[in-house]
Structure formats: C-alpha cells, structure tokens
Amino acid sequence: MFHKQKKLISTFVISLLMVCFFASTAFAADPTLTFYGANLCTISGETATPGVSLINNTSVPSGLQHIELQFNHNVAANLSTNQNYIHLKNITTQSMESISVYRLGDGSPFSIEKRNLFFDANLVSGNSYQIIMDPGLVAYNGYTLGSTQTVDFTVQ
C-alpha cells in the first residue's frame, strides 16, 4: 500500500512540474524590444503624461515640445548607449536636428518611466519631421530593436 501511495505522489509531483514548465514558457517575457509609440507629452517632476500621438499626425503644434518614445522594455537604463540611436530629421529642409535624449528617473527597474525615452524639439510651423530609431537601441535585458523604426509627422 505504501508503495502505491509513493508512486501516486511521484506521478502527481512530476505532472505538476510539467504543468509549471509549460506554463512558464507560455507566459515568458517577450524576447524582443518593441517600439510602441511617440507622443507629445507634459512632464511633471519625474513623470510624463502622454498627449497627442505623433504617428502620421499632420497637425502637430509648433514651438518647443517634449517628445516621448514608448517601448515594451526598460530602455532608460541604457541611456548613454541609446541616445546615439535616436535622431530627428527635418524632412522639409533635409537636415538632421540636434537633439538630446534623456530619461525621467534613474532608469532602474522600479522607475515609473523606465520604458520611455524623451527629447525636446523646437518644431517649426509648416515643416515635416521624421523620428528615426536605429536597430542598435537596447533594453536593460539586452534585447535590441532589431530594425529601424520611424515616425513621420507634420507641424501646423
């Protein structure tokens, strides 16, 4: 009798471990870095509030704007690397604009804005722009963007 109970318990434990293994692979984190969106935003302290989406927008307000780039993983931790992979091109004048990419917070796993990078741009009325994110952009976990991502928009 004791042998049957032991075998039953062993079978149960093995079955439970198999269920846990398959469940963990099914719910594993996405192994890619994905660009989610680009918005104008307002900044208060170390928190940003997303505003108007820039993606294919043809009526973006002119002037100095805070721009937020959103991703699915912590890109803020690698700011010193990632600032080299984000560019702003003025399509109207065919020139690259000088931008400084920054983060809010310290980029730690506990930072509210860890998945976002920011830059400020003085947008000129009537001009069209393109944000370019190069494939080398990297998240805290080592995942990279993998391919160039662009966002086109026009200023009123």
XYZ file of N, CA and C in Angstrom:
468
model
N 0.822 -1.191 0.000
C 0.000 0.000 0.000
C 0.872 1.264 0.000
N 1.909 1.265 0.820
C 2.790 2.424 0.901
C 3.463 2.679 -0.448
N 3.819 1.627 -1.163
C 4.457 1.753 -2.471
C 3.507 2.428 -3.468
N 2.209 2.102 -3.442
C 1.231 2.713 -4.345
C 1.065 4.201 -4.036
N 1.049 4.562 -2.760
C 0.929 5.973 -2.382
C 2.155 6.757 -2.837
N 3.307 6.148 -2.666
C 4.552 6.796 -3.067
C 4.570 7.018 -4.581
N 4.122 5.999 -5.345
C 4.081 6.109 -6.799
C 3.068 7.179 -7.216
N 1.926 7.238 -6.548
C 0.897 8.228 -6.852
C 1.414 9.649 -6.590
N 2.108 9.822 -5.482
C 2.670 11.128 -5.130
C 3.737 11.523 -6.147
N 4.588 10.562 -6.536
C 5.638 10.838 -7.531
C 5.024 11.268 -8.857
N 3.990 10.562 -9.289
C 3.313 10.890 -10.532
C 2.699 12.275 -10.457
N 2.091 12.596 -9.326
C 1.484 13.912 -9.139
C 2.543 15.023 -9.204
N 3.650 14.810 -8.527
C 4.715 15.821 -8.491
C 5.292 16.034 -9.890
N 5.533 14.956 -10.608
C 6.066 15.075 -11.969
C 5.068 15.800 -12.870
N 3.801 15.473 -12.750
C 2.764 16.147 -13.547
C 2.706 17.634 -13.219
N 2.783 17.955 -11.939
C 2.757 19.354 -11.509
C 3.962 20.123 -12.057
N 5.135 19.510 -12.028
C 6.334 20.147 -12.565
C 6.214 20.379 -14.070
N 5.643 19.421 -14.777
C 5.457 19.585 -16.219
C 4.490 20.722 -16.521
N 3.419 20.832 -15.766
C 2.458 21.914 -15.952
C 3.137 23.257 -15.699
N 3.921 23.332 -14.628
C 4.632 24.583 -14.313
C 5.615 24.954 -15.420
N 6.340 23.959 -15.947
C 7.304 24.219 -17.014
C 6.614 24.766 -18.258
N 5.556 24.105 -18.692
C 4.865 24.549 -19.906
C 4.170 25.887 -19.690
N 3.664 26.122 -18.502
C 3.026 27.413 -18.215
C 4.066 28.532 -18.221
N 5.246 28.256 -17.679
C 6.271 29.301 -17.627
C 6.757 29.675 -19.018
N 6.871 28.713 -19.926
C 7.299 29.046 -21.278
C 6.198 29.783 -22.034
N 4.950 29.469 -21.722
C 3.833 30.141 -22.389
C 3.716 31.594 -21.953
N 4.090 31.884 -20.718
C 3.959 33.235 -20.186
C 5.296 33.962 -20.082
N 6.320 33.460 -20.737
C 7.643 34.081 -20.679
C 7.582 35.473 -21.297
N 8.489 36.343 -20.858
C 8.536 37.716 -21.370
C 8.871 37.719 -22.854
N 8.366 38.696 -23.527
C 8.629 38.859 -24.950
C 10.123 39.144 -25.141
N 10.834 38.325 -25.922
C 12.286 38.496 -26.070
C 12.703 39.551 -27.090
N 11.801 40.422 -27.473
C 12.165 41.467 -28.426
C 11.881 42.841 -27.828
N 12.614 43.811 -28.297
C 12.340 45.196 -27.928
C 11.411 45.759 -28.988
N 10.268 46.275 -28.562
C 9.256 46.767 -29.480
C 8.977 48.241 -29.219
N 8.942 49.018 -30.287
C 8.563 50.427 -30.207
C 7.044 50.498 -30.203
N 6.478 51.189 -29.194
C 5.018 51.290 -29.070
C 4.441 52.590 -29.614
N 5.143 53.714 -29.413
C 4.551 54.955 -29.861
C 5.401 56.172 -29.557
N 5.044 57.280 -30.215
C 5.691 58.570 -30.000
C 4.599 59.599 -29.775
N 4.745 60.355 -28.700
C 3.726 61.338 -28.322
C 4.371 62.640 -27.904
N 3.612 63.707 -28.046
C 3.942 64.905 -27.293
C 3.577 64.575 -25.856
N 4.210 65.210 -24.897
C 3.865 64.918 -23.507
C 4.091 66.145 -22.639
N 3.508 66.103 -21.451
C 3.810 67.095 -20.425
C 4.593 66.379 -19.343
N 5.517 67.088 -18.735
C 6.382 66.494 -17.721
C 6.203 67.232 -16.416
N 6.006 66.443 -15.368
C 5.905 66.983 -14.013
C 6.815 66.160 -13.123
N 7.909 66.765 -12.686
C 8.880 66.029 -11.874
C 9.498 64.907 -12.684
N 9.325 63.677 -12.211
C 9.877 62.518 -12.914
C 8.789 61.674 -13.567
N 7.680 62.317 -13.910
C 6.564 61.611 -14.539
C 6.099 62.373 -15.773
N 5.815 61.623 -16.834
C 5.301 62.212 -18.066
C 3.855 61.801 -18.268
N 3.082 62.707 -18.825
C 1.703 62.406 -19.206
C 1.631 62.475 -20.724
N 1.389 61.325 -21.376
C 1.327 61.328 -22.839
C 0.192 62.203 -23.354
N 0.462 62.856 -24.456
C -0.549 63.685 -25.109
C -0.828 63.166 -26.501
N -0.818 64.053 -27.461
C -1.144 63.741 -28.848
C -0.114 62.788 -29.453
N -0.592 61.754 -30.144
C 0.300 60.845 -30.862
C 0.920 61.574 -32.049
N 2.188 61.283 -32.305
C 2.870 61.893 -33.449
C 2.783 61.035 -34.704
N 2.428 59.791 -34.575
C 2.450 58.859 -35.699
C 1.493 59.320 -36.801
N 2.071 59.682 -37.943
C 1.333 60.162 -39.117
C 0.428 61.355 -38.823
N 0.751 62.113 -37.808
C -0.050 63.280 -37.434
C 0.327 64.448 -38.355
N -0.660 65.141 -38.892
C -0.401 66.270 -39.798
C -0.750 67.616 -39.169
N -1.022 67.608 -37.862
C -1.385 68.874 -37.207
C -0.735 69.005 -35.829
N 0.564 68.754 -35.776
C 1.320 68.868 -34.528
C 1.587 70.346 -34.248
N 1.405 70.793 -33.003
C 1.669 72.199 -32.689
C 3.149 72.559 -32.821
N 3.392 73.801 -33.219
C 4.770 74.276 -33.363
C 5.323 74.720 -32.012
N 6.623 75.027 -32.015
C 7.286 75.505 -30.801
C 8.049 74.393 -30.104
N 8.551 74.731 -28.923
C 9.327 73.778 -28.135
C 8.388 72.719 -27.571
N 8.641 71.452 -27.891
C 7.778 70.350 -27.470
C 8.597 69.258 -26.786
N 7.994 68.636 -25.754
C 8.560 67.434 -25.137
C 8.026 66.250 -25.927
N 8.911 65.363 -26.367
C 8.510 64.188 -27.142
C 8.899 62.936 -26.373
N 7.935 62.024 -26.257
C 8.107 60.770 -25.518
C 8.089 59.605 -26.501
N 9.086 58.718 -26.395
C 9.138 57.493 -27.184
C 8.882 56.326 -26.233
N 7.925 55.480 -26.563
C 7.496 54.397 -25.669
C 7.896 53.033 -26.228
N 8.400 52.178 -25.330
C 8.849 50.834 -25.692
C 8.264 49.818 -24.709
N 8.444 48.539 -25.001
C 7.893 47.493 -24.136
C 8.862 47.024 -23.052
N 10.114 47.472 -23.073
C 11.085 47.085 -22.050
C 11.853 48.327 -21.578
N 12.619 48.164 -20.519
C 13.385 49.249 -19.914
C 14.514 49.700 -20.846
N 14.316 50.819 -21.503
C 15.338 51.406 -22.373
C 16.067 52.552 -21.674
N 15.493 53.039 -20.580
C 16.078 54.173 -19.856
C 17.389 53.801 -19.167
N 17.547 52.544 -18.781
C 18.760 52.113 -18.086
C 19.998 52.266 -18.968
N 19.829 52.155 -20.274
C 20.952 52.245 -21.213
C 20.975 53.586 -21.950
N 20.668 54.647 -21.239
C 20.578 55.968 -21.858
C 21.849 56.346 -22.598
N 23.011 56.113 -22.004
C 24.259 56.543 -22.638
C 24.469 55.881 -23.993
N 23.991 54.667 -24.165
C 24.058 53.987 -25.462
C 22.912 54.427 -26.359
N 21.705 54.414 -25.815
C 20.509 54.646 -26.624
C 20.399 56.050 -27.193
N 21.012 57.035 -26.542
C 20.916 58.396 -27.073
C 21.594 58.509 -28.438
N 22.468 57.566 -28.756
C 23.136 57.567 -30.064
C 22.286 56.951 -31.168
N 21.173 56.333 -30.813
C 20.350 55.615 -31.786
C 19.011 56.288 -32.076
N 18.838 57.497 -31.581
C 17.592 58.230 -31.816
C 17.937 59.555 -32.499
N 17.247 59.823 -33.615
C 17.540 61.003 -34.419
C 16.241 61.693 -34.833
N 16.349 62.972 -35.095
C 15.220 63.744 -35.619
C 15.663 64.402 -36.920
N 14.949 64.070 -37.990
C 15.264 64.640 -39.300
C 14.160 65.597 -39.712
N 14.563 66.782 -40.142
C 13.624 67.733 -40.725
C 13.520 67.362 -42.203
N 12.398 66.786 -42.582
C 12.197 66.329 -43.959
C 12.118 67.517 -44.915
N 11.549 68.616 -44.467
C 11.386 69.800 -45.312
C 12.737 70.369 -45.735
N 13.660 70.487 -44.786
C 14.976 71.068 -45.086
C 16.038 70.002 -45.374
N 15.661 68.721 -45.222
C 16.590 67.599 -45.407
C 17.814 67.707 -44.500
N 17.579 68.147 -43.257
C 18.684 68.271 -42.309
C 18.366 67.515 -41.024
N 19.418 67.067 -40.363
C 19.266 66.406 -39.064
C 19.235 67.480 -37.986
N 18.262 67.368 -37.104
C 18.133 68.319 -35.991
C 18.974 67.815 -34.815
N 19.547 68.736 -34.090
C 20.310 68.375 -32.898
C 19.327 68.148 -31.739
N 19.369 66.949 -31.159
C 18.511 66.651 -30.012
C 19.343 66.011 -28.903
N 18.886 66.175 -27.686
C 19.481 65.494 -26.533
C 18.428 64.571 -25.948
N 18.698 63.276 -26.026
C 17.773 62.281 -25.496
C 18.013 62.168 -24.000
N 16.926 62.089 -23.245
C 17.041 61.970 -21.788
C 15.983 61.014 -21.251
N 16.121 60.699 -19.983
C 15.155 59.842 -19.301
C 14.611 60.588 -18.096
N 13.493 60.123 -17.610
C 12.960 60.616 -16.338
C 13.218 59.523 -15.311
N 13.671 59.906 -14.144
C 14.020 58.911 -13.130
C 15.428 58.398 -13.367
N 15.757 57.315 -12.652
C 17.124 56.791 -12.705
C 17.300 55.607 -13.654
N 16.246 55.180 -14.311
C 16.345 54.055 -15.243
C 16.355 52.696 -14.567
N 16.140 52.681 -13.267
C 16.137 51.403 -12.534
C 14.876 50.611 -12.874
N 14.865 49.326 -12.546
C 13.664 48.516 -12.792
C 12.422 49.032 -12.061
N 12.609 49.890 -11.064
C 11.485 50.411 -10.291
C 11.039 51.804 -10.748
N 11.737 52.368 -11.718
C 11.408 53.699 -12.218
C 10.112 53.650 -13.030
N 9.220 54.576 -12.777
C 7.923 54.625 -13.461
C 8.101 54.802 -14.967
N 9.073 55.577 -15.370
C 9.273 55.908 -16.785
C 10.375 55.075 -17.443
N 10.677 53.909 -16.912
C 11.797 53.097 -17.407
C 11.658 52.665 -18.868
N 10.442 52.578 -19.366
C 10.215 52.112 -20.744
C 10.119 53.258 -21.749
N 10.447 54.467 -21.316
C 10.290 55.640 -22.166
C 11.587 56.436 -22.249
N 11.828 57.005 -23.415
C 12.914 57.961 -23.606
C 12.293 59.246 -24.128
N 12.979 60.370 -23.889
C 12.423 61.682 -24.193
C 13.452 62.543 -24.901
N 12.956 63.501 -25.648
C 13.794 64.581 -26.163
C 12.902 65.791 -26.398
N 13.516 66.948 -26.438
C 12.794 68.190 -26.696
C 13.178 68.673 -28.089
N 12.201 69.236 -28.785
C 12.465 69.742 -30.130
C 11.694 71.029 -30.353
N 12.359 71.968 -31.000
C 11.716 73.221 -31.389
C 11.165 73.020 -32.799
N 9.880 72.690 -32.877
C 9.241 72.327 -34.139
C 8.759 73.575 -34.878
N 9.118 73.660 -36.156
C 8.815 74.837 -36.975
C 7.539 74.603 -37.782
N 6.655 75.573 -37.735
C 5.380 75.514 -38.448
C 5.594 75.264 -39.939
N 4.809 74.345 -40.507
C 4.885 74.035 -41.931
C 5.918 72.981 -42.290
N 6.748 72.577 -41.334
C 7.779 71.584 -41.617
C 7.311 70.175 -41.273
N 7.867 69.205 -41.986
C 7.619 67.793 -41.708
C 8.879 67.194 -41.088
N 8.672 66.259 -40.179
C 9.783 65.652 -39.446
C 9.668 64.138 -39.467
N 10.816 63.506 -39.210
C 10.852 62.052 -39.059
C 11.748 61.714 -37.870
N 11.186 60.970 -36.931
C 11.975 60.423 -35.821
C 12.509 59.085 -36.310
N 13.804 58.880 -36.154
C 14.446 57.646 -36.604
C 15.057 56.952 -35.394
N 14.685 55.691 -35.195
C 15.238 54.871 -34.120
C 15.991 53.715 -34.758
N 17.298 53.682 -34.554
C 18.155 52.680 -35.175
C 18.052 51.324 -34.470
N 18.394 50.227 -35.192
C 18.254 48.875 -34.642
C 19.109 48.598 -33.410
N 20.160 49.373 -33.177
C 21.039 49.146 -32.035
C 20.459 49.561 -30.691
N 19.302 50.217 -30.698
C 18.663 50.628 -29.444
C 18.472 49.389 -28.576
N 18.877 49.455 -27.320
C 18.917 48.253 -26.487
C 18.206 48.456 -25.151
N 17.523 47.415 -24.719
C 16.841 47.425 -23.418
C 17.786 46.921 -22.339
N 17.384 47.098 -21.105
C 18.144 46.681 -19.928
C 18.488 45.192 -19.973
N 17.579 44.391 -20.536
C 17.774 42.944 -20.587
C 18.585 42.493 -21.799
N 19.099 43.432 -22.590
C 19.924 43.096 -23.739
C 19.170 42.961 -25.048
N 17.864 42.994 -25.020
C 17.077 42.906 -26.248
C 17.274 44.177 -27.064
N 17.362 44.018 -28.381
C 17.541 45.183 -29.251
C 16.310 45.396 -30.124
N 16.228 46.583 -30.674
C 15.099 46.946 -31.527
C 15.073 46.089 -32.790
N 16.225 45.741 -33.295
C 16.299 44.797 -34.409
C 16.152 45.410 -35.793
N 15.310 46.391 -35.959
C 15.157 47.048 -37.259
C 14.867 48.530 -37.032
N 15.161 49.324 -38.028
C 14.924 50.764 -37.936
C 13.428 51.041 -37.845
N 13.057 51.908 -36.925
C 11.669 52.340 -36.756
C 11.614 53.838 -37.030
N 10.568 54.277 -37.705
C 10.430 55.709 -37.999
C 9.028 56.195 -37.651
N 8.959 57.470 -37.343
C 7.678 58.146 -37.092
C 7.708 59.435 -37.900
N 6.718 59.603 -38.758
C 6.601 60.810 -39.578
C 5.455 61.681 -39.064
N 5.718 62.995 -39.035
C 4.667 63.939 -38.627
C 4.930 65.302 -39.226
N 3.878 66.114 -39.278
C 3.951 67.463 -39.844
C 3.442 68.469 -38.829
N 4.127 69.608 -38.774
C 3.774 70.678 -37.824
C 2.866 71.676 -38.510
N 1.828 72.120 -37.776
C 0.863 73.098 -38.307
C 1.540 74.406 -38.630
